[in-house]
Coordinates of C-alpha atoms and ligand atoms in Angstrom, one line a residue:
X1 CA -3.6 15.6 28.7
X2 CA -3.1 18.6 25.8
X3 CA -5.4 18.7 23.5
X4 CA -2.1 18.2 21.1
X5 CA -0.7 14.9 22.6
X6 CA -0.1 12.2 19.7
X7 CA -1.5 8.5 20.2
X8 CA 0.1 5.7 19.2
X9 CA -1.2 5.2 15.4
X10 CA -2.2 1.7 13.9
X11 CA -5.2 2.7 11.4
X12 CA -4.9 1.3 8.2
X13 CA -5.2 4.4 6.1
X14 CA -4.7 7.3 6.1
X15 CA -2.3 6.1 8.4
X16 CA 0.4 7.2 10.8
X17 CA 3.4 9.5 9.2
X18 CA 6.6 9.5 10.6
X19 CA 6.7 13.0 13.1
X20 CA 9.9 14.7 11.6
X21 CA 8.3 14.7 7.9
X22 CA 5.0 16.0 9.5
X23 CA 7.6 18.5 11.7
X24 CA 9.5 19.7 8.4
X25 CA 6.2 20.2 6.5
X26 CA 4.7 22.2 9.4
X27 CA 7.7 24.1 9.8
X28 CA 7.3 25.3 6.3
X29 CA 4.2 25.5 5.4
X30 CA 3.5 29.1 5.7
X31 CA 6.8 29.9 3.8
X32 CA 9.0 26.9 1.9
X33 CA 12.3 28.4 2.4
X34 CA 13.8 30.8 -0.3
X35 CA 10.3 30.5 -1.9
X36 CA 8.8 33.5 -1.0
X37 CA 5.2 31.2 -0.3
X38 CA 3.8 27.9 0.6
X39 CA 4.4 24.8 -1.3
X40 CA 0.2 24.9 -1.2
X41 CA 0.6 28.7 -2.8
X42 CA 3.7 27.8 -6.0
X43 CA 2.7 27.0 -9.4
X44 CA 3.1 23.3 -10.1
X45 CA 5.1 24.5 -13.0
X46 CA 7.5 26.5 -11.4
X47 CA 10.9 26.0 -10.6
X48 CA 10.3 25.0 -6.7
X49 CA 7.7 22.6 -7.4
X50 CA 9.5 21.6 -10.3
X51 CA 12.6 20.5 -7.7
X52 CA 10.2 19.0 -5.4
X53 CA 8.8 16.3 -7.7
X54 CA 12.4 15.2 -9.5
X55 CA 13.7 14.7 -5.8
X56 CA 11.2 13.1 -5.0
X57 CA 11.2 10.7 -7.9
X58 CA 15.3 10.4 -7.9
X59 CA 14.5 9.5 -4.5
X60 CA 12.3 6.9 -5.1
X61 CA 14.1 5.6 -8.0
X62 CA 17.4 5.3 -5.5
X63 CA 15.4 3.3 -2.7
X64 CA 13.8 1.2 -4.8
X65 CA 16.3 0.4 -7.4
X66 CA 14.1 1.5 -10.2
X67 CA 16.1 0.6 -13.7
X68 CA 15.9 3.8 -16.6
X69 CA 13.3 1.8 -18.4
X70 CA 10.5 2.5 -15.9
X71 CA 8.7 5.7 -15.7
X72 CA 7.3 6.9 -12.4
X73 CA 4.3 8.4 -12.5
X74 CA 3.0 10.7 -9.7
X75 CA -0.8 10.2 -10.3
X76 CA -4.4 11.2 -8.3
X77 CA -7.7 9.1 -7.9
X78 CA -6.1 6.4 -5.6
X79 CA -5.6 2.5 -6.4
X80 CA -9.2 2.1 -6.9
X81 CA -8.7 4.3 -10.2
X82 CA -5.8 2.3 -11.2
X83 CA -7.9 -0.8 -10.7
X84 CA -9.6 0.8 -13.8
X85 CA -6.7 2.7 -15.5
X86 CA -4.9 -0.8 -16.2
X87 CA -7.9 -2.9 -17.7
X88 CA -8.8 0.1 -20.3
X89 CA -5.2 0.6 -21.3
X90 CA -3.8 -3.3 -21.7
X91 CA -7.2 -5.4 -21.4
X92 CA -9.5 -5.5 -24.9
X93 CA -12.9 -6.8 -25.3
X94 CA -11.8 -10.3 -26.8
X95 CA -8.6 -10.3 -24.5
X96 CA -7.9 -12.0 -21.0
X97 CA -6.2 -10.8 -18.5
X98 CA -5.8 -13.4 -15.2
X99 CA -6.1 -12.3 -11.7
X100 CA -5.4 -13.5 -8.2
X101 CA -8.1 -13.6 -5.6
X102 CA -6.9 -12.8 -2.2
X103 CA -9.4 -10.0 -0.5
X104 CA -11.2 -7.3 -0.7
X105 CA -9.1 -5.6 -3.1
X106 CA -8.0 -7.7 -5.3
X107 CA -12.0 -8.7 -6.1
X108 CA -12.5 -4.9 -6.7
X109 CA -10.0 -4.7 -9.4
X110 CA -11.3 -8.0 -10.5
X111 CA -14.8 -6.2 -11.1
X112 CA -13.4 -3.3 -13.1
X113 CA -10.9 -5.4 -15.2
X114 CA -14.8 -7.5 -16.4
X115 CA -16.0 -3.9 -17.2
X116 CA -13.3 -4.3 -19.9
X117 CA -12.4 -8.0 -21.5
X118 CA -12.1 -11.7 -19.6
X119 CA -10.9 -12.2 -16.4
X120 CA -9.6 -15.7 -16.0
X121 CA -8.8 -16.7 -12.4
X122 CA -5.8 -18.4 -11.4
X123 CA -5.8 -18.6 -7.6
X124 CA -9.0 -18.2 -5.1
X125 CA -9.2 -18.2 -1.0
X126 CA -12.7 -17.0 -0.9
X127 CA -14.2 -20.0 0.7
X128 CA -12.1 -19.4 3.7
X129 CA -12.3 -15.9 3.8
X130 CA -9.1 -15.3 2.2
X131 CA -6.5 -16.5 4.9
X132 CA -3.5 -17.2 2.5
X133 CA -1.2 -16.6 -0.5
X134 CA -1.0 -19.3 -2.5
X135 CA 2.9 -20.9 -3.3
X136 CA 4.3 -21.1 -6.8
X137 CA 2.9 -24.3 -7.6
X138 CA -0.7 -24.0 -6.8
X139 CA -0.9 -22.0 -9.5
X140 CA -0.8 -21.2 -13.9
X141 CA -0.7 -18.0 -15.5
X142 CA -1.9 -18.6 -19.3
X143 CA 0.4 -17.8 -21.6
X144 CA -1.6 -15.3 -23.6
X145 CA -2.8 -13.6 -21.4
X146 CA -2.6 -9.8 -21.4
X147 CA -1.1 -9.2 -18.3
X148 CA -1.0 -10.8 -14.3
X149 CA -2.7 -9.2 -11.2
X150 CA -1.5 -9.7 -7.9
X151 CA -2.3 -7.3 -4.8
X152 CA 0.5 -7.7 -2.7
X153 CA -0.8 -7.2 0.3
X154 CA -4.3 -7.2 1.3
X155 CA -4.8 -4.7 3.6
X156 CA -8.2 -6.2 4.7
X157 CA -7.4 -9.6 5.4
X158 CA -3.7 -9.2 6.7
X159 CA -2.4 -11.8 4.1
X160 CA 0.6 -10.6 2.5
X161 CA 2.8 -12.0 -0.4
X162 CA 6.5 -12.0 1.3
X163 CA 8.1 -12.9 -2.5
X164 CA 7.7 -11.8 -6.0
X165 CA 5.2 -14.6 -7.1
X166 CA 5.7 -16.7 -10.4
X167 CA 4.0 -14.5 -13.8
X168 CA 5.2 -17.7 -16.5
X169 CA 6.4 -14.8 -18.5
X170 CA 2.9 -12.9 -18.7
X171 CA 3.6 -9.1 -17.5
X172 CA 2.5 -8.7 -13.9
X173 CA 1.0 -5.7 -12.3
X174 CA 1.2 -5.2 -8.7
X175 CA -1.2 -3.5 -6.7
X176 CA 1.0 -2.4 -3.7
X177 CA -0.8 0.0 -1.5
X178 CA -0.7 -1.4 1.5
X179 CA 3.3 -2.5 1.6
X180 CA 5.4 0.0 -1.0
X181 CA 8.4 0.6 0.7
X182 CA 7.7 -2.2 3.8
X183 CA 9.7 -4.3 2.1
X184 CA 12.3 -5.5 -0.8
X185 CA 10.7 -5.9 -4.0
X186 CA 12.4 -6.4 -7.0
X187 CA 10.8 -3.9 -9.6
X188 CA 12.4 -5.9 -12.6
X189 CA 9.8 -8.6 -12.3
X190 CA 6.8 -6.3 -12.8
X191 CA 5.5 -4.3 -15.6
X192 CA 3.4 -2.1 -13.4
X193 CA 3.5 -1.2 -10.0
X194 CA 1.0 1.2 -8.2
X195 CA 0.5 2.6 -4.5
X196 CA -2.0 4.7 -3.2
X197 CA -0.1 7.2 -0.8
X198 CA -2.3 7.0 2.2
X199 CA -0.8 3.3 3.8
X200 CA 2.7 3.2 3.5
X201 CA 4.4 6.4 2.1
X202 CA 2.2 9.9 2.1
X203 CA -0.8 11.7 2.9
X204 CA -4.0 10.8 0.5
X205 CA -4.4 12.6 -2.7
X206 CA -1.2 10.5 -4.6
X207 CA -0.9 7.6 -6.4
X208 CA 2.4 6.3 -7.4
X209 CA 2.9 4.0 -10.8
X210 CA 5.3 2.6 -12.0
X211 CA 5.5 1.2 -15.5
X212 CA 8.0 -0.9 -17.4
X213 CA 8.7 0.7 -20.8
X214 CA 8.0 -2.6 -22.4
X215 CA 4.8 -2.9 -21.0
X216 CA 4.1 0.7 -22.0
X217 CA 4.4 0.0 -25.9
X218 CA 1.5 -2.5 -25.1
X219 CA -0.7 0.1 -24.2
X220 CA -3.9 -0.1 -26.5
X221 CA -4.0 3.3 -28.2
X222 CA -7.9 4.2 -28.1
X223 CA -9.0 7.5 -28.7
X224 CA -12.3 7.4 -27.2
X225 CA -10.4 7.5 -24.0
X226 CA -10.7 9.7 -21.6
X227 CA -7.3 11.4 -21.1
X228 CA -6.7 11.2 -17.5
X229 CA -7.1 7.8 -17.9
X230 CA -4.8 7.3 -20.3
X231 CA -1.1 6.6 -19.1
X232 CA 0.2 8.0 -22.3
X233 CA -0.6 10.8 -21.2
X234 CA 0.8 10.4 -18.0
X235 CA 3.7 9.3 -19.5
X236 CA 4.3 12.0 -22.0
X237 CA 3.5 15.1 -20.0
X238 CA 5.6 13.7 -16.9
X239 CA 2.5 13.6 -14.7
X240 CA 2.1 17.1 -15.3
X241 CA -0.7 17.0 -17.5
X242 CA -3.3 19.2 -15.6
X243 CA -2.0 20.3 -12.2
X244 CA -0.5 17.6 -9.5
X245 CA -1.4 16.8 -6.1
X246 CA 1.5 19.4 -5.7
X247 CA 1.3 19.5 -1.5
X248 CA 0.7 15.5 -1.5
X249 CA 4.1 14.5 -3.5
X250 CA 5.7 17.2 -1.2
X251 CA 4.8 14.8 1.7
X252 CA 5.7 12.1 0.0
X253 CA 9.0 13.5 -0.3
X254 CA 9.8 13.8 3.4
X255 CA 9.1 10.5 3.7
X256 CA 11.4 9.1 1.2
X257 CA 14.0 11.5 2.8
X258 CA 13.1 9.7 6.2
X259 CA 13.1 6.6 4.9
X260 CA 16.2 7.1 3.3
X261 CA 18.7 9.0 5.5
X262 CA 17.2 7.8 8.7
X263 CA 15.7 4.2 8.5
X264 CA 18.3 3.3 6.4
X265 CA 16.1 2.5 3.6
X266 CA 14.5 -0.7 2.3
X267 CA 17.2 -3.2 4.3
X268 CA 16.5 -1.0 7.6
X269 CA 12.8 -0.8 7.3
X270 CA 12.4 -4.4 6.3
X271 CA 14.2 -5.5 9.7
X272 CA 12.2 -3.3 12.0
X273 CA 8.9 -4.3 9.9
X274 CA 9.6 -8.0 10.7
X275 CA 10.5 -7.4 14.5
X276 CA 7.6 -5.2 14.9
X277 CA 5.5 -8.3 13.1
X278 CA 6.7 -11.0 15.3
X279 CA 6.6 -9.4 18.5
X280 CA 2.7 -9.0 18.0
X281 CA 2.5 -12.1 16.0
X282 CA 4.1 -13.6 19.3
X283 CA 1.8 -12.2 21.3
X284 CA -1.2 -13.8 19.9
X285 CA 0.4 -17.5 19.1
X286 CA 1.4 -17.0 23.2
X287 CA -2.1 -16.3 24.4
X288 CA -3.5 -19.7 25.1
X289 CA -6.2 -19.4 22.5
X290 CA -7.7 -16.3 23.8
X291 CA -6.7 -14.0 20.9
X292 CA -6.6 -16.1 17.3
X293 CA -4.8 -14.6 14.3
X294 CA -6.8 -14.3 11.0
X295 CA -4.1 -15.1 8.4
X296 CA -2.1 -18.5 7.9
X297 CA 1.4 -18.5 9.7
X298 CA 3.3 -18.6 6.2
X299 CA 1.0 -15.4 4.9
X300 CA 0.7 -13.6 7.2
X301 CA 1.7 -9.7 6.6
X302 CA 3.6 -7.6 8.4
X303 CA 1.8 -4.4 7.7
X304 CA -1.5 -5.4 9.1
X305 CA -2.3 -8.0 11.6
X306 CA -5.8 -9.2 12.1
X307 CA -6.8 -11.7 15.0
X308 CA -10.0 -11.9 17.3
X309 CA -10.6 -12.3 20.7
X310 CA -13.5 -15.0 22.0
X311 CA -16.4 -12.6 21.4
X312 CA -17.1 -10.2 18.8
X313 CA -18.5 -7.8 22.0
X314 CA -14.9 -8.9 23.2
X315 CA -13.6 -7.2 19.9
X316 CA -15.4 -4.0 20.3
X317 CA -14.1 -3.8 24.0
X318 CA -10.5 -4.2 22.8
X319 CA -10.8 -1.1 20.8
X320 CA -12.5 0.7 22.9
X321 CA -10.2 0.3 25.5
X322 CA -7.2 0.5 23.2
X323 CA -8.5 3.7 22.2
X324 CA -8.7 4.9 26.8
X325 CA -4.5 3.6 26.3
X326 CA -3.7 6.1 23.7
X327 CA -3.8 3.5 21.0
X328 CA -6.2 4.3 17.6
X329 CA -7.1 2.7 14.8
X330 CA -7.7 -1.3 16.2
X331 CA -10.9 -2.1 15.1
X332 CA -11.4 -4.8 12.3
X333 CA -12.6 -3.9 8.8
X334 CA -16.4 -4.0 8.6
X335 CA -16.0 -7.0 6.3
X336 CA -13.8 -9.4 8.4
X337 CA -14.3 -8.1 12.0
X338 CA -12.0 -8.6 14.6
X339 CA -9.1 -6.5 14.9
X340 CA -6.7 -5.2 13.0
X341 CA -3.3 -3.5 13.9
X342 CA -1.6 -1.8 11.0
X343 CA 2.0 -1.4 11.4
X344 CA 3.4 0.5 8.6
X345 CA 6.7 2.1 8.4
X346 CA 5.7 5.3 10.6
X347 CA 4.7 3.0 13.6
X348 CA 7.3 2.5 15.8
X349 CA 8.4 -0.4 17.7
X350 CA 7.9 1.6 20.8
X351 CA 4.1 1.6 20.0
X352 CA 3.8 -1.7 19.0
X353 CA 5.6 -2.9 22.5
X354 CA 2.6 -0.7 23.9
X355 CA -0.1 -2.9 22.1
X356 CA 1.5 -5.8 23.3
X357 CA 1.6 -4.5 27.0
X358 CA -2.0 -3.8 26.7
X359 CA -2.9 -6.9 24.9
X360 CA -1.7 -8.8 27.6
X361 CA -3.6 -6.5 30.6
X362 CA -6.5 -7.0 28.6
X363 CA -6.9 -10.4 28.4
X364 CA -6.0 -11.4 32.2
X365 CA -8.9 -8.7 32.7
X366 CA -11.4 -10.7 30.8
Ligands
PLP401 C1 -6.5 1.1 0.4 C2 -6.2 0.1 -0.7 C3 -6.8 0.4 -2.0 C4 -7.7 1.5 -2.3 O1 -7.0 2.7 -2.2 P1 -7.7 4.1 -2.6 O2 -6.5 5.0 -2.7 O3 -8.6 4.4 -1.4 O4 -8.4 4.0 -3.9 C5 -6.5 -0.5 -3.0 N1 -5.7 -1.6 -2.8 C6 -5.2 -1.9 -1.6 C7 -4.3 -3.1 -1.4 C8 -5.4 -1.0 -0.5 O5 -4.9 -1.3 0.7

């Protein structure tokens, strides 16, 4: 085996990239052609770079359908410093913002968001170890509220919304990490939209936000402030306040361009997403019991499937061995166990129909 042979890739972040993006950036790293340097080496202010970001952003904005009134913002600290970045710009001490509890995540941006004003509750799973999305009518969104928090998928727990849920009007924000770009979603229903890189679309080290100009002019103007967490300034400067994650927006970049001119975009994705989803989603319903799915059959995601085998020693084998077969990243987040296959974009169906061979050896094994 060379010490350079590429495993099939389902961690959950950083996560697999699709091989011609990591190709083109290896192929000019040492010299970005007609540049006379490295991407890593050009002044985030110069022309290059300059060309690098609005491509990048044009081709976001095309994928996605992103109307003129949203700005894109190109941003670092990852969604855990948007979980705070949103609170201190729309949330005030005597206002309430409401939040969905479905994971992990979404109770970490509930903590920061109580840092900052109320946090009113609408939906909770916790007592079953967050297996579901709730449907439109299990839940209220108060009026007054400053704005709506949803995570769209949680990462953690393999529960995914597959729709734009209800906001009664309230402006919604949308933590997407783990399924920007997985999927259709219809930017006009949200204020805010933010993505760390790392899952779905990039390398680590970029954050990408997108704001609703509307929403923007709600922004509570506070000097005390610090600036880089201030979207005005975000807004204002272009994300080019201090200097980018130049190399990391690059990457992102070749992605898009994948994404774009060889999955066939959003509609192409979201078809291979779903067969990719089923076929391993098939595999576990079709197992006689012996592996059991974490999420509920109408929630669960197609980014990142969680089941279990009969043993929690069971688990640990399945990785382990998964891991002999040329397949990384199975194990099951320290705080649900199990295992966990995360099938972004970059993972192909080729490596998914791998897991499914193996899951199959591995269970008439044991
Ligand atoms: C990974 C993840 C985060 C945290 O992202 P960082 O970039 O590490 O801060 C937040 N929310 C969701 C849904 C995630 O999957």
């Amino acid at each position: 085996m060379s010490q350079y042979e590429r495993f099939y890739n389902f961690s959950a972040g950083p996560a697999a990239l699709p091989l011609p993006a990591l190709e083109e950036a290896a192929r000019d790293l040492v010299c970005y052609p007609n540049a006379g340097a490295s991407v890593l080496e050009l002044s985030h202010r110069g022309k290059v770079i300059d060309g690098i970001i609005k491509e990048a952003e044009a081709r976001l904005r095309r994928i996605l359908n992103i109307p003129d009134n949203y700005y894109v913002m190109f941003l670092q600290g990852g969604a855990t410093t948007q979980f705070s970045m949103v609170p201190v710009n729309f949330l005030s001490e005597d206002g309430t913002a409401v939040y969905m509890e479905q994971g992990t995540w979404s109770k970490k941006a509930i903590a920061e968001a109580k840092r900052v004003g109320n946090v009113e509750i609408a939906w909770s799973d916790k007592e079953n170890n967050f297996t579901r999305v709730p449907a439109d009518d299990e839940y209220e969104v108060r009026a007054d509220a400053k704005y709506f928090h949803i995570t769209s998928n949680e990462t953690i727990h393999g529960v995914e919304f597959l729709r734009d849920p209800k906001s009664n009007g309230v402006p919604m924000v949308c933590d997407a990490s783990s399924d920007f770009l997985g999927r259709p979603i219809d930017i006009t229903k949200y204020a805010l939209v933010y993505a760390g890189a790392q899952k779905n679309i990039g390398p680590a080290g970029v954050t990408v936000s997108i704001l609703s100009d509307d929403f923007y002019k709600k922004l509570i103007d506070d000097d005390r402030r610090p600036i880089m967490m201030n979207y005005k300034t975000h807004v204002e400067n272009k994300s080019l306040y201090n200097t980018c994650p130049v190399f990391a927006i690059y990457m992102v970049g070749l992605v898009l361009k994948w994404l774009e001119e060889e999955k066939g975009g959003i509609a192409g994705i979201y078809k291979e997403n779903q067969a990719k989803a089923e076929m391993l989603y098939k595999a576990i319903d079709e197992s006689n019991g012996f592996y059991r799915g974490h999420a509920a059959a109408d929630s669960r995601s197609i980014m990142n499937v969680t089941w279990r085998t009969p043993s929690d020693d069971l688990d640990k084998e399945f990785a382990k061995e998964a891991e002999a077969h040329k397949m990384l990243g199975l194990k099951g987040h320290r705080s649900v166990g199990g295992i966990r296959a995360s099938i972004y974009n970059a993972t192909s169906l080729e490596a998914v129909e791998a897991l499914v061979k193996f899951m199959a050896e591995f269970k008439n094994k044991h």
